[in-house]
Coordinates of C-alpha atoms and ligand atoms in Angstrom, one line a residue:
M25 CA 17.7 12.4 -28.6
S26 CA 19.4 9.6 -26.7
L27 CA 17.0 7.3 -24.9
M28 CA 17.9 5.2 -21.9
P29 CA 17.8 1.6 -23.1
M30 CA 14.5 -0.1 -22.2
S31 CA 13.8 2.5 -19.5
L32 CA 10.1 1.6 -19.2
I33 CA 10.2 -2.2 -19.0
G34 CA 7.1 -3.5 -17.3
K35 CA 5.5 0.0 -17.0
K36 CA 1.8 0.1 -17.9
I37 CA 0.9 3.3 -19.7
L38 CA -2.7 4.2 -20.4
I39 CA -3.0 6.7 -23.2
G40 CA -6.1 8.8 -23.7
I41 CA -6.6 10.6 -27.0
S42 CA -9.3 13.3 -27.4
G43 CA -10.4 15.0 -30.6
G44 CA -7.7 17.4 -31.7
I45 CA -5.4 17.6 -34.7
A46 CA -2.4 16.9 -32.5
A47 CA -3.7 13.3 -32.1
Y48 CA -1.4 12.4 -35.0
K49 CA 1.6 13.0 -32.7
T50 CA 0.3 10.6 -30.2
C51 CA 0.8 7.7 -32.7
E52 CA 4.6 8.5 -32.5
L53 CA 4.3 8.8 -28.7
V54 CA 2.8 5.3 -28.5
R55 CA 5.7 4.0 -30.6
L56 CA 8.3 5.6 -28.3
F57 CA 6.7 4.0 -25.2
K58 CA 6.5 0.6 -26.9
K59 CA 10.2 0.9 -28.0
Q60 CA 11.1 1.2 -24.3
Q61 CA 9.2 -2.0 -23.6
A62 CA 6.2 -0.3 -21.9
E63 CA 2.8 -1.9 -22.1
V64 CA 0.5 0.5 -23.8
R65 CA -3.3 0.6 -24.0
V66 CA -5.1 3.4 -25.8
I67 CA -8.5 4.9 -25.2
M68 CA -10.0 7.2 -27.8
T69 CA -12.9 9.6 -27.5
P70 CA -15.4 9.2 -30.3
S71 CA -14.3 12.6 -31.8
A72 CA -10.7 11.5 -31.8
L73 CA -11.7 9.0 -34.5
N74 CA -12.0 12.0 -36.8
F75 CA -8.3 12.6 -36.6
V76 CA -6.5 9.3 -36.4
S77 CA -7.4 5.7 -37.1
P78 CA -7.7 3.2 -34.3
V79 CA -6.2 0.7 -36.7
T80 CA -2.9 2.6 -36.6
L81 CA -2.9 2.9 -32.8
S82 CA -3.9 -0.7 -32.4
A83 CA -1.0 -1.8 -34.6
L84 CA 1.4 0.5 -32.7
S85 CA 0.3 -0.3 -29.2
G86 CA -0.2 -4.0 -29.8
N87 CA -3.6 -3.8 -28.1
K88 CA -7.1 -3.3 -29.2
V89 CA -8.0 0.4 -29.0
L90 CA -10.8 1.1 -26.6
I91 CA -13.5 3.5 -27.6
N92 CA -16.9 2.3 -26.5
M93 CA -18.3 2.8 -23.1
F94 CA -20.8 0.0 -23.5
P95 CA -20.5 -3.5 -25.0
D96 CA -21.6 -4.0 -28.6
V97 CA -25.1 -5.6 -28.5
N98 CA -24.3 -7.8 -31.5
P99 CA -20.6 -8.7 -31.1
S100 CA -19.1 -10.8 -33.8
K101 CA -18.2 -14.3 -32.7
T102 CA -14.5 -13.6 -32.8
E103 CA -14.7 -10.3 -30.8
K104 CA -14.5 -10.5 -27.0
V105 CA -17.4 -8.7 -25.5
E106 CA -16.3 -5.5 -23.8
S107 CA -17.5 -5.1 -20.3
S108 CA -19.5 -2.0 -19.3
T109 CA -17.3 -1.7 -16.3
Q110 CA -14.0 -1.8 -18.2
H111 CA -13.2 1.8 -17.2
I112 CA -12.8 0.6 -13.6
Y113 CA -10.3 -2.0 -14.6
L114 CA -8.5 0.4 -16.9
G115 CA -8.2 2.9 -14.1
M116 CA -6.6 0.2 -11.9
W117 CA -4.4 -1.2 -14.7
G118 CA -2.2 1.8 -15.5
D119 CA 0.9 3.0 -13.7
V120 CA 0.2 6.3 -15.3
F121 CA -2.6 7.8 -17.5
V122 CA -1.4 10.2 -20.2
I123 CA -4.1 12.3 -21.9
A124 CA -2.6 13.7 -25.1
P125 CA -4.0 15.7 -26.8
A126 CA -6.5 17.0 -24.2
T127 CA -8.9 19.3 -25.8
A128 CA -10.7 22.2 -24.1
N129 CA -13.9 20.1 -24.1
T130 CA -12.3 17.0 -22.5
I131 CA -10.5 19.2 -19.9
A132 CA -13.8 20.9 -19.0
K133 CA -15.5 17.5 -18.6
M134 CA -12.7 16.3 -16.4
V135 CA -13.0 19.3 -14.1
Y136 CA -16.7 18.7 -13.6
G137 CA -16.4 14.9 -13.2
M138 CA -18.4 14.0 -16.3
A139 CA -18.2 10.5 -17.5
D140 CA -19.9 10.6 -20.9
N141 CA -17.3 8.5 -22.7
L142 CA -14.8 5.8 -21.9
L143 CA -11.9 8.3 -21.5
T144 CA -13.7 10.6 -19.1
A145 CA -15.2 7.7 -17.1
T146 CA -11.7 6.2 -16.8
V147 CA -10.4 9.5 -15.5
L148 CA -13.0 9.4 -12.8
S149 CA -12.2 5.9 -11.7
S150 CA -8.4 6.1 -12.0
R151 CA -6.2 6.1 -8.9
C152 CA -2.9 6.4 -10.8
P153 CA -1.3 9.7 -11.6
I154 CA -2.9 11.5 -14.6
I155 CA -0.7 13.6 -16.9
V156 CA -2.6 16.0 -19.2
S157 CA -1.2 17.6 -22.3
P158 CA -3.6 20.4 -23.3
A159 CA -3.6 21.2 -27.1
M160 CA -5.9 23.6 -28.8
D161 CA -6.0 26.9 -30.7
E162 CA -4.6 29.9 -28.8
D163 CA -7.9 31.6 -28.3
M164 CA -9.4 28.5 -26.8
Y165 CA -6.3 28.0 -24.6
Q166 CA -6.3 31.6 -23.4
N167 CA -10.1 31.6 -22.9
Q168 CA -10.7 32.4 -19.2
I169 CA -12.9 29.4 -18.7
T170 CA -10.3 27.0 -20.2
S171 CA -7.5 28.6 -18.2
Q172 CA -9.5 28.3 -14.9
N173 CA -10.3 24.7 -15.8
I174 CA -6.6 23.9 -16.3
T175 CA -5.8 25.6 -13.0
K176 CA -8.4 23.5 -11.2
L177 CA -7.1 20.3 -12.8
N178 CA -3.6 21.2 -11.5
E179 CA -4.9 22.0 -8.0
S180 CA -6.7 18.7 -8.0
G181 CA -3.4 16.9 -8.5
F182 CA -3.4 16.3 -12.3
W183 CA 0.0 16.9 -13.9
I184 CA -0.1 19.4 -16.7
I185 CA 2.4 19.5 -19.6
E186 CA 2.3 23.1 -20.7
P187 CA 1.5 23.6 -24.4
E188 CA 4.2 25.2 -26.6
T189 CA 4.1 28.3 -28.7
G190 CA 4.4 27.9 -32.4
E191 CA 2.4 27.3 -35.6
L192 CA -1.1 26.0 -34.8
A193 CA -3.4 23.9 -36.9
S194 CA -5.4 27.0 -37.8
G195 CA -2.3 28.3 -39.5
L196 CA -2.1 31.0 -36.8
F197 CA 0.9 31.4 -34.6
G198 CA 0.4 31.2 -30.8
T199 CA 0.3 29.1 -27.7
G200 CA -1.6 25.9 -27.6
R201 CA 0.6 23.5 -29.6
M202 CA 1.0 20.0 -28.1
P203 CA 4.8 19.4 -27.5
E204 CA 6.6 16.9 -29.8
P205 CA 6.2 13.2 -28.8
E206 CA 9.8 13.1 -27.7
V207 CA 9.1 15.9 -25.2
I208 CA 6.1 14.2 -23.7
F209 CA 7.9 10.9 -23.7
K210 CA 10.8 12.4 -21.6
Y211 CA 8.3 14.1 -19.3
V212 CA 6.5 10.8 -18.6
E213 CA 9.8 8.9 -18.3
D214 CA 11.2 11.4 -15.8
F215 CA 7.9 11.4 -14.0
L216 CA 7.9 7.6 -13.5
K217 CA 11.6 7.7 -12.5
N218 CA 10.9 10.2 -9.7
Y219 CA 7.5 8.9 -8.7
K220 CA 7.5 7.7 -5.1
R221 CA 4.8 5.8 -3.2
D222 CA 6.7 6.0 0.0
L223 CA 3.7 6.9 2.0
N224 CA 1.7 3.9 1.0
G225 CA -0.5 2.7 3.9
K226 CA 0.2 5.8 6.0
K227 CA -2.7 7.8 7.4
I228 CA -2.2 11.6 7.5
L229 CA -4.4 14.4 8.8
I230 CA -3.8 17.8 7.4
T231 CA -5.4 21.1 8.2
A232 CA -5.4 24.1 5.9
G233 CA -6.7 27.6 5.3
P234 CA -7.8 30.3 7.7
T235 CA -10.6 30.1 10.2
Y236 CA -13.4 32.7 10.3
E237 CA -14.5 33.7 13.8
P238 CA -18.0 35.4 13.5
I239 CA -18.7 38.7 15.1
D240 CA -22.3 39.0 13.7
D241 CA -24.1 37.4 10.8
V242 CA -22.0 39.3 8.2
R243 CA -18.6 40.0 9.8
Y244 CA -15.8 37.8 11.1
I245 CA -12.2 37.9 12.4
G246 CA -10.0 36.1 9.9
N247 CA -6.7 36.2 8.1
Y248 CA -5.3 36.2 4.5
S249 CA -4.4 32.5 4.4
S250 CA -5.3 31.0 1.0
G251 CA -4.8 27.4 2.1
K252 CA -2.5 26.7 -0.8
M253 CA 0.4 25.2 1.3
G254 CA -1.9 22.8 3.1
F255 CA -3.7 21.7 -0.1
Q256 CA -0.4 21.1 -1.8
L257 CA 0.7 19.0 1.2
A258 CA -2.5 17.0 0.9
N259 CA -2.0 16.7 -2.9
A260 CA 1.7 15.6 -2.5
A261 CA 0.9 13.1 0.3
S262 CA -1.9 11.6 -1.7
Q263 CA 0.3 11.3 -4.8
R264 CA 2.8 9.5 -2.6
G265 CA 0.3 6.9 -1.5
A266 CA -1.0 8.2 1.8
E267 CA -4.6 8.1 2.9
V268 CA -5.2 11.8 3.5
T269 CA -7.9 13.6 5.4
L270 CA -7.9 17.3 4.8
I271 CA -9.7 19.6 7.2
S272 CA -10.0 23.0 5.5
G273 CA -11.1 26.4 6.7
P274 CA -12.8 28.6 4.0
A275 CA -10.6 28.2 0.9
A276 CA -11.5 28.4 -2.8
I277 CA -9.3 25.6 -3.9
A278 CA -10.2 22.4 -5.7
T279 CA -9.9 19.2 -3.5
P280 CA -6.8 17.1 -4.5
R281 CA -7.6 13.7 -6.1
N282 CA -8.2 10.9 -3.7
V283 CA -8.2 13.2 -0.7
S284 CA -11.1 13.2 1.7
R285 CA -12.0 16.8 2.6
L286 CA -14.0 18.2 5.5
N287 CA -14.9 21.9 5.5
V288 CA -15.0 23.9 8.6
K289 CA -15.4 27.6 9.3
T290 CA -14.4 28.5 12.9
S291 CA -11.5 27.4 15.1
D292 CA -14.0 25.6 17.3
E293 CA -15.3 23.6 14.3
M294 CA -11.7 22.9 13.3
F295 CA -10.9 21.7 16.8
N296 CA -13.8 19.3 16.9
A297 CA -13.1 18.0 13.4
V298 CA -9.4 17.5 14.3
K299 CA -10.4 15.6 17.5
N300 CA -12.8 13.5 15.7
N301 CA -10.3 12.5 13.0
S302 CA -7.0 12.3 14.8
T303 CA -7.2 8.7 16.1
G304 CA -5.0 6.3 14.2
K305 CA -3.1 8.9 12.2
D306 CA 0.6 8.3 11.5
Y307 CA 1.1 12.0 11.0
I308 CA -0.9 15.2 11.8
I309 CA 0.2 18.4 10.0
M310 CA -1.3 21.6 11.3
S311 CA -0.8 24.0 8.4
A312 CA -4.0 25.9 9.0
A313 CA -3.7 29.6 10.0
V314 CA -6.1 29.2 13.0
S315 CA -7.3 32.5 14.4
D316 CA -5.7 33.2 17.8
Y317 CA -8.7 35.2 19.0
K318 CA -12.5 35.0 18.6
S319 CA -15.2 37.5 19.4
K320 CA -16.5 36.9 22.9
E321 CA -20.1 37.5 21.8
F322 CA -22.0 36.7 18.7
H323 CA -24.6 39.3 17.6
S324 CA -27.5 37.8 15.8
G325 CA -28.2 39.8 12.6
K326 CA -26.1 42.7 11.4
M327 CA -24.7 45.1 14.0
K328 CA -25.5 48.7 13.3
K329 CA -22.8 51.4 13.3
S330 CA -22.5 53.2 16.6
G331 CA -22.4 57.0 16.7
S332 CA -19.1 57.2 18.7
G333 CA -16.9 56.5 15.7
S334 CA -15.1 53.6 17.4
F335 CA -16.1 50.0 17.5
L336 CA -14.7 47.7 20.2
I337 CA -14.9 43.9 20.0
E338 CA -14.1 42.0 23.1
T339 CA -12.2 38.8 22.2
S340 CA -11.1 35.7 23.9
K341 CA -8.4 33.2 23.0
T342 CA -9.3 30.3 20.7
V343 CA -8.2 26.8 21.7
D344 CA -4.7 26.1 20.5
I345 CA -5.4 22.9 18.6
L346 CA -1.7 22.1 18.1
E347 CA -0.9 22.6 21.7
Y348 CA -3.8 20.3 22.6
L349 CA -2.6 17.6 20.2
G350 CA 0.9 17.9 21.7
K351 CA -0.5 17.3 25.2
H352 CA -2.6 14.3 24.0
K353 CA -0.2 12.6 21.8
N354 CA -1.5 9.2 20.7
G355 CA 1.2 7.7 18.6
S356 CA 0.9 10.3 15.8
K357 CA 3.9 12.4 14.8
L358 CA 3.0 16.1 15.1
I359 CA 4.1 18.7 12.6
G360 CA 3.3 22.4 13.2
F361 CA 3.8 25.6 11.2
A362 CA 5.1 28.9 12.4
L363 CA 4.6 32.2 10.6
E364 CA 7.2 34.6 11.9
T365 CA 8.3 38.0 10.7
D366 CA 11.4 38.3 13.1
N367 CA 13.8 35.8 14.7
E368 CA 12.1 33.0 12.8
I369 CA 14.3 30.1 14.0
E370 CA 14.4 31.2 17.6
Y371 CA 10.6 31.7 17.9
A372 CA 9.8 28.6 15.9
T373 CA 12.1 26.5 18.1
E374 CA 10.3 27.8 21.1
K375 CA 7.0 26.7 19.6
L376 CA 8.3 23.3 18.7
K377 CA 9.4 22.8 22.4
Q378 CA 6.4 24.4 24.0
K379 CA 3.8 22.5 21.8
N380 CA 5.7 19.2 22.0
L381 CA 6.1 18.8 18.2
D382 CA 8.1 16.4 16.2
M383 CA 8.8 19.0 13.5
I384 CA 8.0 22.6 12.7
V385 CA 8.0 24.4 9.4
V386 CA 8.7 28.1 9.5
N387 CA 8.2 30.8 7.0
N388 CA 8.4 34.6 6.9
P389 CA 5.7 36.3 4.9
K390 CA 7.9 39.3 4.5
V391 CA 10.5 37.3 2.4
E392 CA 10.0 37.6 -1.4
G393 CA 8.2 34.4 -2.7
A394 CA 6.8 33.3 0.7
G395 CA 3.6 33.8 2.5
F396 CA -0.2 34.1 1.9
G397 CA -1.7 33.5 -1.6
T398 CA 1.7 32.9 -3.4
D399 CA 2.4 29.7 -5.3
T400 CA 5.9 29.6 -3.9
N401 CA 7.3 29.4 -0.4
V402 CA 10.6 29.9 1.4
I403 CA 10.8 27.6 4.4
S404 CA 13.0 26.3 7.1
I405 CA 12.4 23.1 8.9
I406 CA 13.3 22.4 12.5
D407 CA 13.2 18.7 13.6
K408 CA 12.8 17.4 17.1
N409 CA 16.6 17.2 17.5
L410 CA 16.6 20.9 16.8
N411 CA 18.4 20.5 13.5
V412 CA 17.6 23.4 11.2
A413 CA 17.4 23.0 7.4
S414 CA 16.7 26.1 5.3
Y415 CA 15.6 26.1 1.7
E416 CA 15.6 28.4 -1.3
K417 CA 12.4 29.6 -2.8
M418 CA 10.4 26.8 -4.4
T419 CA 6.8 26.0 -5.5
K420 CA 4.4 25.1 -2.7
F421 CA 4.2 21.6 -4.2
Q422 CA 8.0 21.2 -4.1
A423 CA 8.0 22.6 -0.5
A424 CA 5.2 20.1 0.4
N425 CA 7.4 17.2 -0.9
V426 CA 10.4 18.5 1.1
I427 CA 8.3 18.6 4.2
L428 CA 7.1 15.1 3.6
D429 CA 10.6 13.9 3.1
K430 CA 11.8 15.5 6.3
M431 CA 8.8 14.3 8.2
Q432 CA 9.7 10.7 7.4
E433 CA 13.4 11.2 8.1
S434 CA 12.5 12.8 11.4
A435 CA 10.1 9.9 12.3
L436 CA 12.8 7.4 11.6
S437 CA 15.5 9.1 13.6
G438 CA 15.2 7.6 17.1
T439 CA 16.6 10.4 19.3
E440 CA 13.9 12.1 21.3
R441 CA 14.4 15.5 22.9
Ligands
CTP512 N1 -2.4 26.8 15.8 C1 -3.4 26.0 16.4 N2 -4.4 26.6 17.1 C2 -4.5 27.9 17.3 C3 -3.4 28.7 16.7 C4 -2.4 28.1 16.0 O1 -3.4 24.8 16.2 N3 -5.5 28.4 17.9 C5 -1.3 26.1 15.1 C6 -1.2 26.5 13.7 O2 -1.9 25.6 12.8 C7 0.3 26.4 13.5 C8 0.9 26.7 14.8 O3 -0.1 26.6 15.7 O4 0.7 25.0 13.1 C9 1.6 28.1 14.9 O5 0.7 29.1 14.8 P1 1.1 30.6 15.0 O6 -0.1 31.4 14.9 O7 2.2 30.9 14.1 O8 1.7 30.7 16.4 P2 1.1 30.9 17.8 O9 1.5 29.6 18.5 O10 -0.4 31.2 17.6 O11 1.9 32.1 18.4 P3 2.1 33.6 17.9 O12 0.8 34.0 17.2 O13 2.3 34.3 19.1 O14 3.3 33.6 17.0

C-alpha cells in the first residue's frame, strides 16, 4: 500500500479499544497513524486488557494509555493524578475518535448512552466525529439486537466501518471480522481529508417527517413520510458544524448527535414550533411532509361505524408553513421540498416562485430509489435564479450534503429573482 507522505501531520486521533480479539490489529493501526505524524491517545475498556497490553499501546502511541474513569486513590509520587473529568477533555481533544474493535457490548452501551467506563463516557462527551469498527462473531453481529443497535448508531451520526467476511476468532467463517489496520487507516485518512466544517457558527432549522391530523382519539390523516431525508439533513449539517434544531413529526429515527430535536404531531404544532424557533436562523429547510388537510372536527373518543357503509370526513386546509415563512422572511434563507409525480421541474419552479423560496429540492416518489422510506433519493435542485441541477440516485446522507453545498452556493450568489 502506498501512503501519502505525512498525511496526518497535526491530526489528533483518539482511539478506543474494547474487549475483542481484533484488538491486536489496533496496535498496528496506532503505528500507522503515528508513522503519518498524527498525535494518538488510546483509551482501553477494562475488558480490552484481556487482549492486548497497555504497555505495547503506550509505547506505540507515545502516550500513557487511559483506562480508569477515576483517579487512583494512592497514586505513586511519579504518576500524574488522572482527573475524574478527563473524559470531557479527551472528548474535546480529538479531531476524530476511532473505536476499533467495537464489541457488541460497547456498541449497545453507546446506543443507550451508558457511561460506565472511560471509553463510553468519552463517547458521550465527544463532539468530534466518531468512527466505529464493529468486530465480533457472526452470530453476535447478525443478532437482531446488535444489528438494530448498529443502525441506530448510524442514524445518530456515528460512522460505521462495515466488518469483513472471513475467518473469525472462533475458527468459524462468516461476517464480523474487523478489517485490516491498513483498511481502517485509509478510511480515517479519507474521512479527515473530506471532512468539512463549513457550516461552523451557522444556525439551521430543519423540519422532518409527516404530520398526523387527528380525526378522533384513534385515527388520523397522515402520509408515508419516514423522516429519513430530514434527519439525514440534520445529521449532515451537524457534522459540518452547524447548530441544528430539528422539528420532527412522528418518526421512529434516532436523533443525530449534537442536534436539538423537538417532537410535534400535527401541522398546527409544527407551525407553532417553527414560528417559535425561526428567529435568527441562517437557513430554514422545510423537508417535512406536512399534511395539506386536517379534519374540521375532532371527535373525542373513538367514532363508531355508521350503518350507511360510507364515511365522510369534512376537512379544511392546514396552514402552509413554508408559504408563511416566505411571506415573513427575516434574514433566513428558505429551502423547500416538492414531491411531484409529473412535470417535476415545472411544478417545483412554480412552488419556488409562489412561496418566495431561495431553493427547492424536488423528487419523484415514482422514480426507482426515490421517495418515502428508502435510504436513497433521486433529486433535482432549483435555485433562486432558476438554475436546475439534477442528480443520479444516491444515499439520503449524500443527497443531504449535496443540498447543503447548493444551499451555501445559492446563498453566496448575489442575484435575486
Ligand atoms: N409545506 C408546508 N406546509 C404545508 C404543506 C407543505 O410548509 N401545509 C411545505 C413542505 O414542507 C414542502 C413544501 O411545502 O417543503 C411542498 O409541499 P408539497 O406538499 O409538495 O406541495 P404543496 O405546496 O402542498 O402543493 P401540492 O400538494 O399541490 O403539490
